Amino acid sequence: MKKKILALVFAVLLAIMVPISAFATGSFNKAVFDNADDLTVKADDMSGITNIYSTSLSNGKAAIYVDWYTTITVMPTISLSDEVDGYLLGLYYVGQNWAFINNIIVKIGDHRYTISDFDVSRKVRSGSSVQEYICLFANSETIPMIQDLIEHRDEEIKVRFSGSNKNIDFTLTDDIKNGMINLYNLYVAGGGTNEKNIDLITKLDKTTVTVATVNS
């Protein structure tokens, strides 16, 4: 239930474009967005939630076409609210059949990260395709993996959505890596990774990450 409340707080809202300086918690330094490139800002003055996206990813570069029927979308977002400031990855699988994703494996350099215990929402889309959606937050479990990705941004980053029905393998594109890292660096610069904020997110989000060293 707590995880669902957190996801609700960070829900992507359809809202009018307004100056970023009008919103965000007092603890987040919103000035980091003033001269940043490739940003789209959407804010809702009624909920107090402001979401910041990569413009290029929002315009179609977030999609990875695995095959004729399968698409993976990776959409990073900074979400600022009155209660908490979050960095999150929205991960979408769209295909003909359910994968029933229960783990995500990410290969970065000499490390293999296995992500578990996250919530998955599922729905049937028009045209009989199905969608599975996962929201991963930057917390004490996932931040070391994000930092490792930044250090290996120029290398191939392999990902597997591991499901009880099937697995889906793909590689992060340069556009996706750049969008993820750009937003995360802004999140750090604005103070989003301060101990109090990350501790709160970690308490609400029970996602776990285990890491193994890959034999050369």
Coordinates of N, CA and C in Angstrom, one line a residue:
M1 N 0.8 -1.2 0.0 CA 0.0 0.0 0.0 C 0.9 1.3 0.0
K2 N 1.9 1.3 0.8 CA 2.8 2.4 0.9 C 3.5 2.7 -0.5
K3 N 3.8 1.6 -1.2 CA 4.4 1.8 -2.5 C 3.4 2.4 -3.5
K4 N 2.2 2.0 -3.4 CA 1.2 2.6 -4.3 C 0.9 4.1 -3.9
I5 N 1.0 4.4 -2.6 CA 0.9 5.8 -2.3 C 2.0 6.6 -2.8
L6 N 3.2 6.1 -2.8 CA 4.4 6.8 -3.3 C 4.2 7.0 -4.8
A7 N 3.8 5.9 -5.5 CA 3.6 6.0 -6.9 C 2.5 7.1 -7.3
L8 N 1.5 7.2 -6.4 CA 0.5 8.2 -6.7 C 1.0 9.6 -6.5
V9 N 1.8 9.8 -5.5 CA 2.4 11.1 -5.3 C 3.2 11.5 -6.5
F10 N 3.9 10.5 -7.1 CA 4.8 10.8 -8.3 C 4.1 10.6 -9.6
A11 N 2.8 10.5 -9.6 CA 2.0 10.2 -10.8 C 2.3 11.3 -11.9
V12 N 2.5 10.9 -13.1 CA 2.7 11.9 -14.2 C 1.4 12.6 -14.5
L13 N 1.3 13.9 -14.2 CA 0.1 14.6 -14.4 C 0.0 15.4 -15.7
L14 N -1.1 15.4 -16.3 CA -1.3 16.2 -17.5 C -1.6 17.6 -17.0
A15 N -0.7 18.6 -17.3 CA -0.8 19.9 -16.7 C -0.3 20.9 -17.6
I16 N -0.6 22.2 -17.4 CA -0.1 23.3 -18.2 C 1.4 23.5 -17.9
M17 N 2.1 24.1 -18.9 CA 3.5 24.5 -18.7 C 3.5 25.8 -17.9
V18 N 4.3 25.8 -16.8 CA 4.5 27.0 -16.0 C 6.0 27.1 -15.6
P19 N 6.4 28.2 -15.1 CA 7.8 28.4 -14.7 C 8.2 27.4 -13.6
I20 N 9.3 26.7 -13.7 CA 9.7 25.8 -12.6 C 9.8 26.5 -11.3
S21 N 10.2 27.7 -11.3 CA 10.4 28.4 -10.0 C 9.1 28.6 -9.2
A22 N 8.0 28.3 -9.8 CA 6.7 28.5 -9.0 C 6.4 27.3 -8.1
F23 N 7.2 26.2 -8.3 CA 6.8 25.0 -7.5 C 8.1 24.3 -6.9
A24 N 7.9 23.2 -6.3 CA 8.9 22.3 -5.7 C 9.0 22.6 -4.3
T25 N 9.5 21.6 -3.5 CA 9.7 21.8 -2.1 C 10.7 22.8 -1.8
G26 N 10.7 23.3 -0.6 CA 11.7 24.3 -0.3 C 13.1 23.8 -0.2
S27 N 13.2 22.5 0.0 CA 14.6 21.9 0.1 C 15.2 21.6 -1.2
F28 N 14.5 21.6 -2.3 CA 15.1 21.3 -3.6 C 15.5 22.6 -4.3
N29 N 16.7 22.7 -4.8 CA 17.2 23.9 -5.5 C 16.8 23.8 -6.9
K30 N 15.6 24.4 -7.2 CA 15.1 24.4 -8.6 C 15.8 25.2 -9.6
A31 N 16.8 26.0 -9.1 CA 17.6 26.8 -10.0 C 18.4 26.0 -11.0
V32 N 18.7 24.7 -10.6 CA 19.5 23.8 -11.5 C 18.8 23.6 -12.8
F33 N 17.5 23.8 -12.9 CA 16.8 23.6 -14.2 C 16.9 24.9 -15.1
D34 N 17.3 26.0 -14.6 CA 17.2 27.3 -15.3 C 17.9 27.3 -16.7
N35 N 19.1 26.7 -16.8 CA 19.8 26.8 -18.0 C 20.1 25.4 -18.6
A36 N 19.3 24.4 -18.1 CA 19.5 23.0 -18.6 C 18.8 22.8 -19.9
D37 N 19.5 21.9 -20.7 CA 18.9 21.6 -22.0 C 18.1 20.4 -22.0
D38 N 17.2 20.2 -23.0 CA 16.5 19.0 -23.2 C 15.5 18.7 -22.1
L39 N 14.9 19.7 -21.5 CA 13.9 19.5 -20.4 C 12.5 20.0 -20.8
T40 N 11.5 19.2 -20.4 CA 10.1 19.6 -20.4 C 9.6 19.6 -19.0
V41 N 8.9 20.7 -18.6 CA 8.4 20.8 -17.3 C 6.9 20.9 -17.3
K42 N 6.3 20.1 -16.5 CA 4.8 20.1 -16.4 C 4.5 20.2 -14.9
A43 N 3.7 21.2 -14.5 CA 3.3 21.4 -13.1 C 1.8 21.6 -12.9
D44 N 1.4 21.2 -11.8 CA 0.0 21.3 -11.4 C -0.1 22.1 -10.1
D45 N -0.5 23.4 -10.1 CA -0.5 24.2 -8.9 C -1.6 23.8 -7.9
M46 N -2.5 22.9 -8.3 CA -3.5 22.4 -7.4 C -3.0 21.2 -6.5
S47 N -2.2 20.4 -7.1 CA -1.6 19.2 -6.4 C -0.2 19.6 -5.8
G48 N 0.4 20.6 -6.4 CA 1.8 21.0 -6.0 C 2.8 20.0 -6.5
I49 N 2.5 19.2 -7.5 CA 3.4 18.3 -8.1 C 4.0 18.8 -9.4
T50 N 5.3 18.8 -9.6 CA 5.9 19.2 -10.8 C 6.8 18.1 -11.3
N51 N 6.6 17.7 -12.6 CA 7.4 16.7 -13.2 C 8.3 17.2 -14.3
I52 N 9.5 16.7 -14.3 CA 10.5 17.2 -15.3 C 10.9 16.0 -16.1
Y53 N 10.9 16.1 -17.5 CA 11.2 15.0 -18.4 C 12.3 15.4 -19.3
S54 N 12.9 14.4 -20.0 CA 13.8 14.7 -21.1 C 12.9 14.9 -22.3
T55 N 13.0 16.1 -23.0 CA 12.2 16.4 -24.1 C 12.4 15.4 -25.2
S56 N 13.6 15.0 -25.5 CA 13.9 14.1 -26.7 C 13.3 12.7 -26.4
L57 N 13.4 12.3 -25.2 CA 12.8 11.0 -24.9 C 11.3 11.0 -24.9
S58 N 10.7 12.1 -24.5 CA 9.3 12.3 -24.6 C 8.8 12.3 -26.0
N59 N 9.6 12.7 -26.9 CA 9.3 12.8 -28.3 C 9.6 11.6 -29.1
G60 N 9.7 10.4 -28.5 CA 9.8 9.2 -29.2 C 11.1 8.4 -29.0
K61 N 12.2 9.1 -28.5 CA 13.5 8.4 -28.4 C 13.6 7.5 -27.2
A62 N 12.5 7.4 -26.4 CA 12.5 6.5 -25.2 C 12.2 5.1 -25.6
A63 N 11.8 4.8 -26.8 CA 11.3 3.5 -27.2 C 12.4 2.7 -27.8
I64 N 12.4 1.4 -27.4 CA 13.3 0.4 -28.0 C 12.4 -0.7 -28.6
Y65 N 12.6 -0.9 -29.9 CA 11.8 -1.9 -30.6 C 12.6 -3.2 -30.7
V66 N 12.1 -4.1 -29.8 CA 12.8 -5.4 -29.6 C 12.5 -6.3 -30.8
D67 N 11.3 -6.3 -31.3 CA 10.9 -7.1 -32.5 C 9.7 -6.4 -33.0
W68 N 9.1 -7.0 -34.0 CA 7.9 -6.5 -34.7 C 6.8 -6.2 -33.7
Y69 N 6.7 -7.0 -32.7 CA 5.5 -7.0 -31.8 C 5.8 -6.4 -30.4
T70 N 7.1 -6.2 -30.1 CA 7.5 -5.9 -28.7 C 8.2 -4.6 -28.7
T71 N 7.8 -3.7 -27.8 CA 8.4 -2.4 -27.5 C 8.7 -2.2 -26.0
I72 N 9.9 -1.7 -25.8 CA 10.2 -1.4 -24.4 C 10.4 0.2 -24.4
T73 N 9.8 0.8 -23.4 CA 10.0 2.3 -23.2 C 10.6 2.6 -21.9
V74 N 11.6 3.4 -21.9 CA 12.3 3.8 -20.6 C 12.2 5.3 -20.5
M75 N 11.4 5.8 -19.5 CA 11.2 7.2 -19.3 C 11.6 7.7 -17.9
P76 N 12.7 8.4 -17.8 CA 13.1 8.9 -16.5 C 12.4 10.2 -16.2
T77 N 12.1 10.5 -15.0 CA 11.4 11.7 -14.6 C 11.9 12.2 -13.2
I78 N 12.0 13.5 -13.1 CA 12.1 14.1 -11.7 C 10.7 14.5 -11.3
S79 N 10.3 14.1 -10.1 CA 9.0 14.5 -9.6 C 9.1 15.2 -8.3
L80 N 8.7 16.5 -8.2 CA 8.8 17.3 -7.0 C 7.4 17.5 -6.4
S81 N 7.3 17.3 -5.1 CA 6.0 17.5 -4.5 C 6.3 18.2 -3.1
D82 N 5.2 18.5 -2.4 CA 5.3 19.2 -1.1 C 5.9 18.3 -0.1
E83 N 5.8 16.9 -0.3 CA 6.3 16.0 0.7 C 7.6 15.4 0.4
V84 N 7.9 15.2 -0.9 CA 9.1 14.4 -1.2 C 9.5 14.8 -2.6
D85 N 10.8 14.7 -2.9 CA 11.4 14.9 -4.3 C 12.0 13.6 -4.8
G86 N 11.5 13.2 -6.0 CA 11.9 11.9 -6.5 C 12.5 11.9 -7.8
Y87 N 13.3 10.9 -8.1 CA 13.8 10.6 -9.4 C 13.3 9.2 -9.7
L88 N 12.7 8.9 -10.8 CA 12.1 7.6 -11.1 C 12.3 7.2 -12.5
L89 N 12.2 6.0 -12.8 CA 12.3 5.4 -14.1 C 11.0 4.7 -14.4
G90 N 10.2 5.1 -15.4 CA 9.0 4.4 -15.8 C 9.4 3.4 -16.9
L91 N 9.2 2.2 -16.7 CA 9.6 1.1 -17.6 C 8.3 0.4 -18.1
Y92 N 8.2 0.4 -19.4 CA 7.0 -0.2 -20.1 C 7.4 -1.3 -21.0
Y93 N 6.7 -2.4 -20.8 CA 6.8 -3.5 -21.8 C 5.4 -3.6 -22.5
V94 N 5.4 -3.6 -23.9 CA 4.2 -3.7 -24.6 C 4.5 -4.9 -25.6
G95 N 3.6 -5.9 -25.7 CA 3.8 -7.0 -26.5 C 2.5 -7.7 -26.8
Q96 N 2.6 -8.9 -27.5 CA 1.4 -9.7 -27.7 C 0.9 -10.5 -26.6
N97 N 1.9 -10.9 -25.7 CA 1.5 -11.8 -24.6 C 2.1 -11.3 -23.3
W98 N 1.5 -11.6 -22.2 CA 2.0 -11.3 -20.9 C 3.4 -11.9 -20.7
A99 N 4.3 -11.1 -20.1 CA 5.6 -11.6 -19.6 C 5.5 -12.0 -18.2
F100 N 4.6 -11.3 -17.4 CA 4.6 -11.4 -16.0 C 5.9 -11.2 -15.3
I101 N 6.4 -10.0 -15.6 CA 7.8 -9.6 -15.1 C 7.8 -9.6 -13.6
N102 N 8.9 -10.3 -13.0 CA 9.1 -10.3 -11.6 C 10.5 -9.9 -11.2
N103 N 11.4 -9.8 -12.1 CA 12.7 -9.4 -11.8 C 13.3 -8.6 -13.0
I104 N 14.2 -7.7 -12.8 CA 14.9 -7.0 -13.8 C 16.4 -7.2 -13.6
I105 N 17.1 -7.7 -14.6 CA 18.6 -7.9 -14.5 C 19.3 -6.9 -15.4
V106 N 20.2 -6.2 -14.8 CA 21.0 -5.1 -15.5 C 22.5 -5.5 -15.5
K107 N 23.1 -5.6 -16.6 CA 24.5 -5.9 -16.7 C 25.3 -4.6 -17.0
I108 N 26.1 -4.1 -16.0 CA 26.9 -2.9 -16.2 C 28.3 -3.2 -15.8
G109 N 29.2 -3.1 -16.8 CA 30.6 -3.4 -16.6 C 30.8 -4.8 -16.0
D110 N 31.4 -5.0 -14.9 CA 31.7 -6.3 -14.3 C 30.6 -6.6 -13.2
H111 N 29.5 -5.9 -13.2 CA 28.5 -6.1 -12.2 C 27.1 -6.5 -12.9
R112 N 26.5 -7.4 -12.2 CA 25.1 -7.8 -12.7 C 24.2 -7.5 -11.5
Y113 N 23.2 -6.6 -11.8 CA 22.3 -6.2 -10.8 C 20.9 -6.9 -11.0
T114 N 20.4 -7.4 -9.9 CA 19.0 -8.1 -10.0 C 18.1 -7.2 -9.1
I115 N 17.1 -6.7 -9.8 CA 16.1 -5.8 -9.1 C 14.8 -6.6 -8.9
S116 N 14.3 -6.6 -7.6 CA 13.2 -7.4 -7.3 C 12.2 -6.6 -6.4
D117 N 11.1 -7.2 -6.1 CA 10.1 -6.7 -5.1 C 9.5 -5.4 -5.5
F118 N 9.4 -5.1 -6.7 CA 8.7 -3.9 -7.2 C 7.3 -4.3 -7.6
D119 N 6.5 -3.3 -7.7 CA 5.1 -3.4 -8.1 C 5.0 -3.4 -9.7
V120 N 4.1 -4.2 -10.2 CA 3.9 -4.2 -11.7 C 2.4 -3.9 -11.9
S121 N 2.1 -3.0 -12.8 CA 0.7 -2.8 -13.2 C 0.5 -3.3 -14.6
R122 N -0.6 -3.9 -14.9 CA -0.8 -4.5 -16.2 C -2.2 -4.1 -16.7
K123 N -2.2 -4.0 -18.0 CA -3.5 -3.7 -18.7 C -3.5 -4.2 -20.1
V124 N -4.7 -4.4 -20.7 CA -4.8 -4.8 -22.1 C -5.0 -3.5 -22.9
R125 N -4.2 -3.3 -23.9 CA -4.3 -2.2 -24.7 C -5.2 -2.4 -26.0
S126 N -5.5 -1.4 -26.7 CA -6.3 -1.5 -27.9 C -5.5 -2.4 -28.9
G127 N -6.2 -3.1 -29.7 CA -5.5 -4.0 -30.7 C -5.0 -5.3 -30.1
S128 N -5.5 -5.6 -28.9 CA -5.2 -6.9 -28.2 C -3.7 -7.0 -27.7
S129 N -3.0 -5.9 -27.8 CA -1.6 -6.0 -27.1 C -1.8 -5.8 -25.6
V130 N -0.7 -6.1 -24.9 CA -0.8 -6.0 -23.4 C 0.4 -5.1 -23.0
Q131 N 0.2 -4.5 -21.8 CA 1.2 -3.7 -21.3 C 1.5 -4.0 -19.8
E132 N 2.8 -4.1 -19.5 CA 3.2 -4.2 -18.1 C 4.1 -3.0 -17.8
Y133 N 3.8 -2.3 -16.6 CA 4.5 -1.1 -16.2 C 5.1 -1.2 -14.9
I134 N 6.4 -0.8 -14.8 CA 7.1 -0.8 -13.6 C 7.7 0.6 -13.3
C135 N 7.6 1.0 -12.1 CA 8.2 2.3 -11.7 C 9.3 2.1 -10.7
L136 N 10.5 2.4 -11.0 CA 11.7 2.3 -10.1 C 12.1 3.7 -9.6
F137 N 12.3 3.8 -8.3 CA 12.7 5.0 -7.7 C 14.2 5.0 -7.4
A138 N 14.8 6.2 -7.4 CA 16.2 6.3 -6.8 C 16.1 6.2 -5.3
N139 N 16.6 5.2 -4.7 CA 16.6 5.0 -3.3 C 17.9 4.4 -2.9
S140 N 18.1 4.0 -1.6 CA 19.4 3.5 -1.2 C 19.8 2.2 -1.9
E141 N 18.8 1.5 -2.4 CA 19.0 0.2 -3.1 C 19.5 0.5 -4.5
T142 N 18.9 1.4 -5.2 CA 19.1 1.6 -6.6 C 20.2 2.6 -7.0
I143 N 20.5 3.5 -6.1 CA 21.4 4.6 -6.4 C 22.8 4.0 -6.8
P144 N 23.4 3.0 -6.1 CA 24.7 2.5 -6.5 C 24.7 2.0 -7.9
M145 N 23.6 1.4 -8.4 CA 23.5 0.9 -9.7 C 23.4 2.1 -10.7
I146 N 22.7 3.2 -10.4 CA 22.7 4.3 -11.2 C 24.1 5.0 -11.3
Q147 N 24.8 5.0 -10.2 CA 26.1 5.6 -10.3 C 27.1 4.7 -11.1
D148 N 26.9 3.4 -11.1 CA 27.7 2.5 -11.9 C 27.4 2.7 -13.4
L149 N 26.1 2.9 -13.7 CA 25.7 3.2 -15.1 C 26.3 4.4 -15.6
I150 N 26.4 5.5 -14.7 CA 27.0 6.7 -15.2 C 28.5 6.5 -15.5
E151 N 29.2 5.7 -14.7 CA 30.6 5.5 -14.9 C 30.8 4.6 -16.2
H152 N 29.8 3.9 -16.6 CA 30.0 3.0 -17.8 C 29.0 3.5 -18.9
R153 N 28.7 4.7 -19.0 CA 27.8 5.2 -19.9 C 28.2 5.0 -21.4
D154 N 29.5 4.9 -21.6 CA 29.9 4.7 -23.0 C 30.0 3.2 -23.4
E155 N 29.7 2.4 -22.5 CA 29.7 0.9 -22.8 C 28.3 0.4 -23.0
E156 N 28.2 -0.8 -23.5 CA 26.9 -1.5 -23.7 C 26.3 -1.8 -22.3
I157 N 25.0 -1.4 -22.1 CA 24.3 -1.7 -20.9 C 23.1 -2.7 -21.3
K158 N 23.2 -3.9 -20.9 CA 22.2 -4.9 -21.2 C 21.2 -5.0 -20.1
V159 N 19.9 -5.3 -20.5 CA 18.9 -5.4 -19.5 C 18.0 -6.6 -19.9
R160 N 17.5 -7.3 -18.9 CA 16.5 -8.4 -19.1 C 15.3 -8.1 -18.2
F161 N 14.2 -8.1 -18.8 CA 12.9 -8.2 -18.0 C 12.7 -9.7 -17.9
S162 N 12.8 -10.2 -16.7 CA 12.6 -11.6 -16.4 C 11.2 -11.9 -15.9
G163 N 10.5 -12.7 -16.6 CA 9.1 -13.0 -16.2 C 8.8 -14.4 -16.1
S164 N 7.8 -14.7 -15.4 CA 7.4 -16.1 -15.2 C 6.9 -16.8 -16.5
N165 N 6.5 -15.9 -17.5 CA 6.0 -16.4 -18.8 C 7.1 -16.4 -19.8
K166 N 7.9 -15.3 -19.8 CA 9.0 -15.2 -20.8 C 10.0 -14.1 -20.3
N167 N 11.1 -14.0 -21.0 CA 12.1 -13.0 -20.8 C 12.2 -12.1 -22.0
I168 N 12.5 -10.8 -21.7 CA 12.7 -9.8 -22.8 C 14.1 -9.2 -22.6
D169 N 15.0 -9.4 -23.6 CA 16.3 -8.8 -23.5 C 16.4 -7.6 -24.4
F170 N 17.1 -6.6 -24.0 CA 17.3 -5.4 -24.8 C 18.6 -4.6 -24.3
T171 N 19.0 -3.7 -25.1 CA 20.2 -2.9 -24.7 C 19.8 -1.4 -24.7
L172 N 20.2 -0.7 -23.7 CA 19.9 0.7 -23.6 C 20.5 1.5 -24.7
T173 N 19.7 2.4 -25.3 CA 20.3 3.2 -26.4 C 21.1 4.4 -25.8
D174 N 21.9 5.1 -26.6 CA 22.7 6.2 -26.1 C 21.7 7.3 -25.7
D175 N 20.6 7.5 -26.5 CA 19.6 8.5 -26.1 C 19.0 8.3 -24.7
I176 N 18.7 7.1 -24.4 CA 18.1 6.7 -23.1 C 19.1 6.9 -22.0
K177 N 20.3 6.4 -22.2 CA 21.4 6.6 -21.2 C 21.6 8.1 -20.9
N178 N 21.7 8.9 -22.0 CA 22.0 10.3 -21.8 C 20.8 11.0 -21.1
G179 N 19.6 10.6 -21.4 CA 18.4 11.2 -20.8 C 18.3 10.9 -19.3
M180 N 18.6 9.6 -19.0 CA 18.6 9.1 -17.6 C 19.7 9.9 -16.8
I181 N 20.9 9.9 -17.4 CA 22.0 10.5 -16.6 C 21.8 12.0 -16.5
N182 N 21.4 12.7 -17.5 CA 21.2 14.1 -17.4 C 20.2 14.5 -16.3
L183 N 19.1 13.8 -16.3 CA 18.1 14.1 -15.3 C 18.6 13.7 -13.9
Y184 N 19.3 12.6 -13.8 CA 19.8 12.2 -12.4 C 20.8 13.2 -11.9
N185 N 21.7 13.7 -12.8 CA 22.7 14.7 -12.4 C 22.0 15.9 -11.9
L186 N 20.9 16.3 -12.6 CA 20.2 17.5 -12.1 C 19.5 17.3 -10.8
Y187 N 19.0 16.1 -10.6 CA 18.4 15.7 -9.4 C 19.4 15.7 -8.2
V188 N 20.6 15.3 -8.4 CA 21.6 15.3 -7.4 C 22.0 16.8 -7.1
A189 N 22.2 17.6 -8.2 CA 22.6 19.0 -8.1 C 21.6 19.8 -7.3
G190 N 20.3 19.4 -7.5 CA 19.2 20.1 -6.8 C 19.0 19.7 -5.3
G191 N 19.7 18.7 -4.9 CA 19.6 18.2 -3.5 C 18.7 17.1 -3.3
G192 N 18.3 16.4 -4.4 CA 17.3 15.3 -4.2 C 17.8 14.1 -3.5
T193 N 19.2 13.9 -3.5 CA 19.7 12.8 -2.9 C 20.2 13.1 -1.4
N194 N 19.6 14.2 -0.8 CA 19.9 14.4 0.6 C 19.4 13.3 1.4
E195 N 20.1 13.0 2.5 CA 19.8 11.8 3.3 C 18.4 11.7 3.8
K196 N 17.8 12.8 4.2 CA 16.4 12.8 4.7 C 15.4 12.4 3.6
N197 N 15.6 12.9 2.4 CA 14.7 12.6 1.3 C 14.8 11.2 0.9
I198 N 16.1 10.7 0.7 CA 16.3 9.3 0.2 C 15.8 8.3 1.3
D199 N 16.0 8.6 2.6 CA 15.6 7.7 3.6 C 14.1 7.6 3.6
L200 N 13.4 8.7 3.3 CA 11.9 8.6 3.2 C 11.5 7.8 2.1
I201 N 12.1 8.0 0.9 CA 11.7 7.2 -0.3 C 12.0 5.7 0.0
T202 N 13.1 5.4 0.6 CA 13.5 4.0 0.8 C 12.6 3.3 1.8
K203 N 12.0 4.1 2.8 CA 11.1 3.5 3.7 C 9.8 3.1 3.0
L204 N 9.4 3.9 2.0 CA 8.1 3.7 1.3 C 8.2 2.7 0.2
D205 N 9.4 2.6 -0.4 CA 9.6 1.8 -1.6 C 10.5 0.6 -1.2
K206 N 9.9 -0.6 -1.2 CA 10.6 -1.8 -0.8 C 11.3 -2.6 -1.9
T207 N 11.5 -1.9 -3.0 CA 12.3 -2.6 -4.1 C 13.7 -2.9 -3.6
T208 N 14.2 -4.1 -3.9 CA 15.5 -4.6 -3.5 C 16.4 -4.8 -4.7
V209 N 17.7 -4.6 -4.5 CA 18.7 -4.8 -5.5 C 19.8 -5.7 -5.0
T210 N 20.2 -6.8 -5.7 CA 21.4 -7.5 -5.3 C 22.4 -7.4 -6.4
V211 N 23.6 -7.5 -6.1 CA 24.7 -7.3 -7.1 C 25.7 -8.5 -7.1
A212 N 26.1 -8.9 -8.2 CA 27.1 -10.0 -8.3 C 28.2 -9.5 -9.3
T213 N 29.4 -9.9 -9.0 CA 30.5 -9.6 -9.8 C 30.6 -10.6 -10.9
V214 N 30.7 -10.2 -12.2 CA 30.7 -11.1 -13.3 C 32.2 -11.5 -13.5
N215 N 32.4 -12.8 -13.7 CA 33.7 -13.4 -14.0 C 34.2 -13.0 -15.3
S216 N 35.4 -12.4 -15.4 CA 35.9 -12.0 -16.7 C 36.3 -13.2 -17.6

